[in-house]
Amino acid sequence: MTNKNVTEFRAKLEEKISKEEAKKAIQTILKYIGENPDREGLIETPKRVIKAFDEYFSGYAEDPQLYLEKTFGDVEGYDDMVIQKNISIQSHCEHHMAPIIGIAHVAYIPSEKVVGLSKLARVVEAFSRRLQTQERLTMQIANAINKGLKAHGTAVCIDAVHQCMTTRGVMKENATTVTNYFTGSFRDSQSLQQRFLSYINQK
């Protein structure tokens, strides 16, 4: 999405909630936790938090399908899986708004055309920068790539740490969560699934 589109999207949001209203909400939270929002170190905090939120949740202003529109057909009939490993993920869980930090591995089997490799990472980024559950995030990435590229199939694996359970609640700091989702030929073939999982586990 272009900067103009992002600006227009933010403008529509601010028709409902202005930045000033959002800043006041942060000030209220600071008071709730026992702080004084008027002390020197916190005067600019609401402004900084809103600016950070604009980054954390920028995915709401993006249409991931747009990244998949430009494809390349000059691949001499290549029809095996394309895998991109170790795509970093920074997301937030929708239950506690706590960070989700991890990596995604993405694969697809092209039907006729392939997409630029950076666009796979951009699709992951667009869905990640929203309030999420890991299960839904995994499915959204797989389904978007499958639809956008008219692929024979897609595979997505996410391995992530959820700070909602590592820094609060159950406090299991070494716990990680792994989710997989397969579409098309990946869903139909145990062999393809095993190849994908084998490749992403290679160092």
Coordinates of N, CA and C in Angstrom, one line a residue:
M1 N 0.8 -1.2 0.0 CA 0.0 0.0 0.0 C 0.9 1.2 0.0
T2 N 0.5 2.2 -0.8 CA 1.3 3.4 -0.9 C 1.1 4.3 0.3
N3 N 2.1 5.3 0.5 CA 2.0 6.2 1.6 C 0.7 7.0 1.6
K4 N 0.2 7.3 0.4 CA -1.0 8.0 0.2 C -2.2 7.2 0.8
N5 N -2.2 5.9 0.4 CA -3.3 5.0 0.9 C -3.3 4.9 2.4
V6 N -2.0 4.8 3.0 CA -1.9 4.7 4.4 C -2.4 5.9 5.1
T7 N -2.1 7.1 4.5 CA -2.5 8.4 5.1 C -4.0 8.5 5.0
E8 N -4.6 8.0 3.9 CA -6.1 8.1 3.8 C -6.8 7.1 4.8
F9 N -6.1 6.0 5.0 CA -6.7 5.0 5.9 C -6.7 5.6 7.3
R10 N -5.5 6.2 7.7 CA -5.4 6.8 9.0 C -6.4 7.9 9.2
A11 N -6.6 8.7 8.1 CA -7.6 9.8 8.2 C -9.0 9.3 8.5
K12 N -9.4 8.1 7.9 CA -10.7 7.6 8.1 C -10.8 7.1 9.6
L13 N -9.7 6.5 10.1 CA -9.7 6.1 11.5 C -9.9 7.2 12.4
E14 N -9.2 8.3 12.1 CA -9.3 9.5 13.0 C -10.6 10.2 12.9
E15 N -11.5 9.9 11.9 CA -12.8 10.4 11.9 C -13.6 9.9 13.1
K16 N -13.2 8.7 13.5 CA -13.9 8.0 14.6 C -13.1 8.3 15.9
I17 N -11.8 8.1 15.9 CA -11.0 8.3 17.1 C -9.8 9.1 16.7
S18 N -9.7 10.3 17.3 CA -8.6 11.2 16.9 C -7.4 10.8 17.7
K19 N -6.2 11.3 17.3 CA -5.0 11.1 18.0 C -5.1 11.7 19.4
E20 N -5.7 12.8 19.5 CA -5.9 13.4 20.9 C -6.7 12.5 21.8
E21 N -7.7 11.9 21.3 CA -8.5 11.0 22.1 C -7.7 9.8 22.5
A22 N -6.9 9.3 21.5 CA -6.1 8.1 21.8 C -5.0 8.5 22.9
K23 N -4.4 9.7 22.8 CA -3.4 10.1 23.8 C -4.1 10.2 25.2
K24 N -5.3 10.7 25.3 CA -6.0 10.8 26.6 C -6.2 9.4 27.1
A25 N -6.5 8.4 26.2 CA -6.7 7.0 26.7 C -5.4 6.5 27.3
I26 N -4.3 6.8 26.7 CA -3.0 6.4 27.3 C -2.7 7.0 28.6
Q27 N -3.1 8.3 28.7 CA -2.9 9.0 30.0 C -3.8 8.4 31.1
T28 N -5.0 7.9 30.7 CA -5.8 7.3 31.7 C -5.2 5.9 32.1
I29 N -4.6 5.2 31.2 CA -3.9 3.9 31.6 C -2.8 4.2 32.5
L30 N -2.0 5.3 32.2 CA -0.9 5.6 33.1 C -1.4 5.9 34.5
K31 N -2.5 6.6 34.6 CA -3.1 6.9 35.9 C -3.5 5.5 36.6
Y32 N -4.1 4.7 35.8 CA -4.6 3.4 36.3 C -3.5 2.6 36.9
I33 N -2.3 2.6 36.3 CA -1.2 1.7 36.9 C -0.5 2.4 38.0
G34 N -1.0 3.7 38.4 CA -0.4 4.3 39.5 C 0.6 5.4 39.2
E35 N 0.7 5.8 37.9 CA 1.7 6.8 37.5 C 1.1 8.2 37.4
N36 N 1.9 9.1 37.3 CA 1.5 10.5 37.1 C 1.9 10.9 35.7
P37 N 0.9 11.0 34.8 CA 1.2 11.3 33.4 C 1.8 12.7 33.1
D38 N 1.7 13.5 34.2 CA 2.3 14.9 34.0 C 3.7 15.0 34.5
R39 N 4.3 14.0 35.0 CA 5.7 14.1 35.4 C 6.6 14.1 34.1
E40 N 7.8 14.7 34.3 CA 8.6 15.0 33.1 C 8.9 13.8 32.2
G41 N 9.2 12.6 32.8 CA 9.5 11.5 32.0 C 8.3 10.9 31.2
L42 N 7.1 11.3 31.6 CA 5.9 10.7 31.0 C 5.1 11.7 30.1
I43 N 5.5 12.9 30.1 CA 4.7 13.9 29.4 C 4.5 13.6 27.9
E44 N 5.6 13.1 27.3 CA 5.6 12.7 25.9 C 5.2 11.3 25.6
T45 N 5.0 10.5 26.7 CA 4.8 9.1 26.5 C 3.5 8.8 25.7
P46 N 2.4 9.4 26.0 CA 1.2 9.1 25.1 C 1.4 9.3 23.6
K47 N 2.1 10.4 23.3 CA 2.4 10.7 21.9 C 3.3 9.5 21.3
R48 N 4.3 9.1 22.1 CA 5.2 8.1 21.6 C 4.5 6.7 21.5
V49 N 3.6 6.4 22.4 CA 2.9 5.2 22.4 C 2.0 5.1 21.1
I50 N 1.3 6.2 20.8 CA 0.4 6.3 19.6 C 1.3 6.1 18.4
K51 N 2.4 6.7 18.4 CA 3.3 6.6 17.2 C 3.8 5.1 17.1
A52 N 4.1 4.5 18.2 CA 4.5 3.1 18.2 C 3.3 2.2 17.7
F53 N 2.1 2.5 18.2 CA 0.9 1.7 17.8 C 0.7 1.8 16.3
D54 N 1.0 3.0 15.7 CA 0.9 3.2 14.2 C 1.8 2.2 13.5
E55 N 3.0 1.9 14.1 CA 3.9 0.9 13.5 C 3.4 -0.5 13.8
Y56 N 3.1 -0.8 15.1 CA 2.8 -2.2 15.5 C 1.6 -2.7 14.7
F57 N 0.6 -1.8 14.4 CA -0.6 -2.2 13.8 C -0.9 -1.6 12.4
S58 N 0.3 -1.4 11.7 CA 0.2 -0.8 10.4 C -0.5 -1.8 9.4
G59 N -0.6 -3.1 9.7 CA -1.1 -4.1 8.8 C -2.6 -3.8 8.5
Y60 N -3.3 -3.1 9.4 CA -4.7 -2.8 9.1 C -4.9 -1.8 7.9
A61 N -3.8 -1.1 7.6 CA -3.8 -0.2 6.5 C -3.3 -0.8 5.2
E62 N -3.1 -2.1 5.2 CA -2.5 -2.8 4.0 C -3.4 -3.9 3.5
D63 N -3.4 -4.1 2.2 CA -4.1 -5.2 1.6 C -3.0 -6.2 1.1
P64 N -2.8 -7.3 1.8 CA -1.7 -8.2 1.4 C -1.8 -8.7 0.0
Q65 N -3.0 -8.8 -0.6 CA -3.2 -9.3 -2.0 C -2.5 -8.4 -3.0
L66 N -2.4 -7.1 -2.7 CA -1.7 -6.2 -3.6 C -0.3 -6.6 -3.9
Y67 N 0.4 -7.2 -2.8 CA 1.8 -7.6 -3.0 C 1.9 -8.8 -3.9
L68 N 0.9 -9.4 -4.2 CA 0.9 -10.6 -5.1 C 0.5 -10.4 -6.5
E69 N 0.2 -9.1 -6.8 CA -0.4 -8.9 -8.2 C 0.7 -8.9 -9.3
K70 N 1.9 -8.5 -8.9 CA 3.0 -8.5 -9.9 C 3.7 -9.8 -9.9
T71 N 3.6 -10.6 -10.9 CA 4.3 -11.9 -11.0 C 5.2 -12.0 -12.2
F72 N 6.0 -13.1 -12.2 CA 6.9 -13.3 -13.3 C 6.7 -14.7 -14.0
G73 N 6.5 -14.7 -15.3 CA 6.3 -16.0 -16.0 C 7.5 -16.6 -16.6
D74 N 8.6 -15.9 -16.7 CA 9.8 -16.4 -17.4 C 10.6 -17.3 -16.4
V75 N 10.0 -18.4 -16.1 CA 10.7 -19.3 -15.1 C 10.9 -20.7 -15.8
E76 N 10.7 -20.8 -17.1 CA 11.0 -22.0 -17.9 C 10.2 -23.2 -17.3
G77 N 9.0 -23.0 -16.9 CA 8.1 -24.1 -16.4 C 8.4 -24.6 -15.0
Y78 N 9.1 -23.8 -14.2 CA 9.4 -24.3 -12.9 C 8.1 -24.6 -12.1
D79 N 8.0 -25.8 -11.6 CA 6.7 -26.2 -10.9 C 6.9 -26.9 -9.6
D80 N 8.1 -26.8 -9.0 CA 8.4 -27.4 -7.7 C 8.2 -26.3 -6.6
M81 N 8.3 -26.7 -5.4 CA 8.0 -25.7 -4.3 C 9.1 -24.6 -4.2
V82 N 8.6 -23.5 -3.9 CA 9.4 -22.3 -3.6 C 9.3 -22.1 -2.1
I83 N 10.4 -22.1 -1.4 CA 10.4 -21.9 0.1 C 11.1 -20.7 0.5
Q84 N 10.5 -19.9 1.4 CA 11.2 -18.8 2.0 C 11.2 -19.1 3.5
K85 N 12.4 -19.2 4.1 CA 12.6 -19.6 5.5 C 12.9 -18.3 6.4
N86 N 12.6 -18.5 7.7 CA 13.1 -17.6 8.7 C 12.7 -16.1 8.5
I87 N 11.4 -15.9 8.1 CA 10.8 -14.6 8.0 C 10.5 -14.1 9.4
S88 N 11.1 -13.0 9.9 CA 10.8 -12.6 11.2 C 9.3 -12.1 11.4
I89 N 8.8 -12.4 12.5 CA 7.4 -11.9 12.9 C 7.4 -11.1 14.2
Q90 N 6.8 -10.0 14.1 CA 6.5 -9.2 15.3 C 5.0 -8.9 15.3
S91 N 4.3 -9.5 16.1 CA 2.8 -9.3 16.2 C 2.4 -9.1 17.6
H92 N 1.1 -9.0 17.8 CA 0.6 -8.8 19.2 C -0.7 -9.7 19.3
C93 N -0.8 -10.4 20.5 CA -1.9 -11.2 20.7 C -3.2 -10.4 21.0
E94 N -4.3 -10.8 20.5 CA -5.5 -10.1 20.6 C -6.1 -10.2 22.0
H95 N -5.6 -11.1 22.8 CA -6.2 -11.3 24.2 C -5.6 -10.3 25.2
H96 N -4.3 -10.1 25.1 CA -3.6 -9.3 26.1 C -2.8 -8.1 25.5
M97 N -2.8 -8.1 24.1 CA -2.0 -7.1 23.4 C -0.5 -7.2 23.7
A98 N -0.1 -8.4 24.1 CA 1.3 -8.7 24.4 C 2.0 -9.1 23.1
P99 N 3.3 -8.9 23.0 CA 4.0 -9.2 21.8 C 4.1 -10.7 21.5
I100 N 4.0 -11.0 20.2 CA 4.3 -12.4 19.7 C 5.5 -12.2 18.8
I101 N 6.6 -12.9 19.1 CA 7.9 -12.8 18.4 C 8.3 -14.1 17.9
G102 N 8.5 -14.2 16.6 CA 8.9 -15.5 16.1 C 9.3 -15.5 14.6
I103 N 9.3 -16.6 14.0 CA 9.6 -16.7 12.6 C 8.6 -17.5 11.8
A104 N 8.5 -17.2 10.5 CA 7.5 -17.9 9.6 C 8.3 -18.5 8.5
H105 N 7.9 -19.7 8.1 CA 8.4 -20.4 6.9 C 7.3 -20.5 5.9
V106 N 7.5 -20.1 4.7 CA 6.4 -20.1 3.7 C 6.9 -20.8 2.5
A107 N 5.9 -21.6 1.9 CA 6.2 -22.3 0.6 C 5.0 -22.3 -0.2
Y108 N 5.2 -22.3 -1.5 CA 4.1 -22.5 -2.5 C 4.6 -23.2 -3.7
I109 N 3.7 -23.8 -4.4 CA 4.0 -24.5 -5.7 C 3.3 -23.7 -6.8
P110 N 4.1 -23.1 -7.6 CA 3.5 -22.2 -8.6 C 2.8 -23.0 -9.7
S111 N 1.7 -22.3 -10.2 CA 1.0 -22.9 -11.3 C 1.6 -22.5 -12.6
E112 N 1.8 -21.2 -12.8 CA 2.4 -20.7 -14.1 C 3.4 -19.6 -13.8
K113 N 3.2 -18.9 -12.8 CA 4.1 -17.7 -12.5 C 4.6 -17.7 -11.0
V114 N 5.7 -17.0 -10.8 CA 6.2 -16.9 -9.5 C 6.1 -15.4 -9.1
V115 N 6.3 -15.1 -7.8 CA 6.2 -13.7 -7.3 C 7.6 -13.4 -6.7
G116 N 7.9 -12.1 -6.7 CA 9.2 -11.7 -6.1 C 9.3 -12.1 -4.7
L117 N 10.5 -12.6 -4.3 CA 10.6 -13.2 -3.0 C 10.3 -12.2 -1.9
S118 N 10.6 -10.9 -2.0 CA 10.3 -10.0 -1.0 C 8.8 -9.8 -0.7
K119 N 8.0 -10.2 -1.7 CA 6.6 -10.0 -1.6 C 6.0 -11.1 -0.6
L120 N 6.6 -12.2 -0.5 CA 6.2 -13.2 0.4 C 6.3 -12.7 1.9
A121 N 7.5 -12.1 2.1 CA 7.8 -11.5 3.4 C 6.8 -10.3 3.7
R122 N 6.4 -9.6 2.7 CA 5.5 -8.5 2.9 C 4.1 -8.9 3.2
V123 N 3.7 -10.1 2.7 CA 2.4 -10.6 3.0 C 2.4 -11.1 4.5
V124 N 3.5 -11.7 4.9 CA 3.6 -12.1 6.3 C 3.6 -10.9 7.2
E125 N 4.3 -9.8 6.8 CA 4.4 -8.6 7.6 C 3.0 -8.0 7.7
A126 N 2.2 -7.9 6.6 CA 1.0 -7.2 6.6 C 0.0 -7.9 7.6
F127 N -0.1 -9.2 7.6 CA -1.0 -9.9 8.5 C -0.4 -9.9 9.9
S128 N 0.9 -9.9 10.1 CA 1.5 -9.9 11.4 C 1.2 -8.6 12.2
R129 N 1.2 -7.5 11.5 CA 1.1 -6.2 12.2 C -0.4 -5.9 12.4
R130 N -1.1 -6.8 13.1 CA -2.5 -6.7 13.5 C -2.6 -7.4 14.8
L131 N -3.7 -7.2 15.5 CA -3.9 -8.1 16.7 C -4.3 -9.5 16.1
Q132 N -3.6 -10.5 16.7 CA -3.7 -11.8 16.1 C -3.8 -12.9 17.1
T133 N -4.2 -14.1 16.6 CA -3.9 -15.4 17.2 C -3.0 -16.1 16.2
Q134 N -2.1 -16.9 16.7 CA -1.1 -17.5 15.8 C -1.8 -18.4 14.8
E135 N -2.8 -19.1 15.3 CA -3.5 -20.0 14.4 C -4.1 -19.3 13.2
R136 N -4.8 -18.2 13.5 CA -5.4 -17.4 12.4 C -4.4 -16.8 11.5
L137 N -3.3 -16.3 12.1 CA -2.2 -15.7 11.3 C -1.6 -16.7 10.3
T138 N -1.4 -17.9 10.8 CA -0.9 -19.0 9.9 C -1.8 -19.2 8.7
M139 N -3.1 -19.4 9.0 CA -4.1 -19.6 7.9 C -4.2 -18.4 7.0
Q140 N -4.2 -17.2 7.5 CA -4.3 -16.1 6.6 C -3.2 -16.0 5.6
I141 N -2.0 -16.2 6.1 CA -0.8 -16.1 5.2 C -1.0 -17.2 4.1
A142 N -1.3 -18.4 4.5 CA -1.3 -19.5 3.5 C -2.5 -19.3 2.5
N143 N -3.6 -18.9 3.0 CA -4.8 -18.7 2.1 C -4.6 -17.5 1.1
A144 N -3.9 -16.4 1.6 CA -3.7 -15.3 0.8 C -2.7 -15.6 -0.3
I145 N -1.7 -16.3 0.0 CA -0.7 -16.6 -1.1 C -1.3 -17.6 -2.1
N146 N -2.0 -18.6 -1.6 CA -2.7 -19.5 -2.5 C -3.7 -18.8 -3.4
K147 N -4.4 -17.9 -2.9 CA -5.4 -17.2 -3.7 C -4.7 -16.2 -4.7
G148 N -3.8 -15.4 -4.1 CA -3.2 -14.4 -4.9 C -2.4 -14.9 -6.1
L149 N -1.7 -16.1 -5.9 CA -0.8 -16.6 -6.9 C -1.5 -17.7 -7.7
K150 N -2.8 -18.1 -7.3 CA -3.4 -19.2 -7.9 C -2.5 -20.4 -7.9
A151 N -1.9 -20.6 -6.8 CA -0.8 -21.7 -6.6 C -1.5 -23.1 -6.6
H152 N -0.7 -24.1 -6.8 CA -1.2 -25.5 -6.7 C -1.3 -25.8 -5.2
G153 N -0.6 -25.1 -4.3 CA -0.7 -25.3 -2.9 C 0.2 -24.4 -2.2
T154 N 0.0 -24.2 -0.9 CA 0.8 -23.4 0.0 C 1.1 -24.1 1.3
A155 N 2.2 -23.8 2.0 CA 2.5 -24.3 3.3 C 3.1 -23.2 4.1
V156 N 2.6 -23.1 5.4 CA 3.1 -22.1 6.3 C 3.3 -22.7 7.6
C157 N 4.5 -22.4 8.2 CA 4.8 -22.9 9.6 C 5.3 -21.6 10.3
I158 N 4.7 -21.4 11.5 CA 5.1 -20.3 12.4 C 5.6 -20.9 13.7
D159 N 6.7 -20.5 14.2 CA 7.3 -20.8 15.5 C 7.5 -19.5 16.3
A160 N 6.7 -19.4 17.4 CA 6.8 -18.1 18.0 C 6.7 -18.2 19.5
V161 N 7.1 -17.1 20.2 CA 7.1 -16.9 21.6 C 6.0 -15.9 21.9
H162 N 5.1 -16.3 22.8 CA 4.0 -15.4 23.2 C 4.2 -14.8 24.6
Q163 N 4.5 -13.5 24.6 CA 4.8 -12.9 25.9 C 3.6 -12.9 26.9
C164 N 2.4 -13.2 26.4 CA 1.3 -13.3 27.3 C 1.4 -14.5 28.2
M165 N 2.3 -15.4 27.8 CA 2.5 -16.6 28.7 C 3.9 -16.7 29.2
T166 N 4.8 -15.9 28.6 CA 6.2 -16.0 29.1 C 6.5 -14.9 30.2
T167 N 5.8 -13.8 30.1 CA 6.1 -12.7 31.0 C 5.0 -12.4 32.0
R168 N 3.9 -13.1 31.9 CA 2.8 -13.0 32.8 C 2.1 -14.3 32.9
G169 N 1.0 -14.4 33.7 CA 0.2 -15.6 33.8 C 1.0 -16.8 34.3
V170 N 1.1 -17.8 33.4 CA 1.7 -19.0 33.7 C 3.3 -18.9 33.8
M171 N 3.8 -17.8 33.2 CA 5.2 -17.5 33.3 C 6.2 -18.6 32.9
K172 N 5.9 -19.2 31.7 CA 6.8 -20.3 31.2 C 7.7 -19.7 30.1
E173 N 8.8 -19.2 30.6 CA 9.6 -18.4 29.7 C 10.3 -19.1 28.5
N174 N 10.3 -20.4 28.6 CA 10.9 -21.2 27.5 C 9.9 -21.8 26.5
A175 N 8.6 -21.5 26.7 CA 7.6 -22.1 25.9 C 7.5 -21.4 24.5
T176 N 7.4 -22.2 23.5 CA 7.2 -21.7 22.1 C 6.0 -22.4 21.6
T177 N 5.4 -21.8 20.6 CA 4.2 -22.3 19.9 C 4.5 -22.5 18.4
V178 N 4.1 -23.7 17.9 CA 4.3 -24.0 16.5 C 3.0 -24.3 15.8
T179 N 2.7 -23.7 14.7 CA 1.5 -23.9 14.0 C 1.8 -24.2 12.5
N180 N 1.1 -25.1 11.9 CA 1.3 -25.4 10.4 C -0.1 -25.3 9.8
Y181 N 0.0 -24.8 8.5 CA -1.3 -24.9 7.7 C -0.9 -25.1 6.3
F182 N -1.7 -26.0 5.6 CA -1.4 -26.5 4.3 C -2.7 -26.3 3.4
T183 N -2.5 -25.9 2.2 CA -3.6 -25.8 1.2 C -3.2 -26.6 0.0
G184 N -4.2 -26.9 -0.8 CA -4.0 -27.5 -2.1 C -3.2 -28.8 -2.1
S185 N -2.2 -28.9 -3.0 CA -1.4 -30.1 -3.1 C -0.7 -30.4 -1.8
F186 N -0.3 -29.4 -1.0 CA 0.3 -29.7 0.3 C -0.6 -30.4 1.2
R187 N -1.9 -30.0 1.2 CA -2.9 -30.6 2.1 C -3.1 -32.0 1.7
D188 N -3.1 -32.3 0.4 CA -3.4 -33.6 -0.2 C -2.2 -34.6 -0.1
S189 N -1.0 -34.1 0.1 CA 0.2 -35.0 0.0 C 1.0 -35.0 1.3
Q190 N 1.1 -36.1 2.0 CA 1.9 -36.2 3.1 C 3.4 -36.1 2.7
S191 N 3.7 -36.5 1.5 CA 5.1 -36.5 1.1 C 5.5 -35.0 0.9
L192 N 4.7 -34.1 0.3 CA 5.0 -32.7 0.2 C 5.2 -32.1 1.6
Q193 N 4.3 -32.4 2.5 CA 4.3 -31.9 3.8 C 5.7 -32.2 4.5
Q194 N 6.1 -33.5 4.3 CA 7.3 -33.9 4.9 C 8.5 -33.2 4.3
R195 N 8.5 -33.1 3.0 CA 9.6 -32.3 2.3 C 9.7 -30.9 2.9
F196 N 8.6 -30.3 2.9 CA 8.5 -28.9 3.5 C 9.1 -28.8 4.9
L197 N 8.6 -29.7 5.7 CA 9.1 -29.7 7.1 C 10.5 -30.0 7.2
S198 N 11.0 -30.9 6.4 CA 12.4 -31.3 6.4 C 13.3 -30.1 5.9
Y199 N 12.9 -29.4 4.9 CA 13.7 -28.3 4.4 C 13.8 -27.2 5.4
I200 N 12.6 -26.9 6.1 CA 12.7 -25.7 7.0 C 13.4 -26.1 8.3
N201 N 13.7 -27.3 8.5 CA 14.4 -27.7 9.7 C 15.9 -27.9 9.4
Q202 N 16.3 -27.8 8.2 CA 17.7 -27.8 7.8 C 18.4 -26.5 8.2
K203 N 19.6 -26.6 8.8 CA 20.4 -25.5 9.2 C 21.1 -24.9 8.0

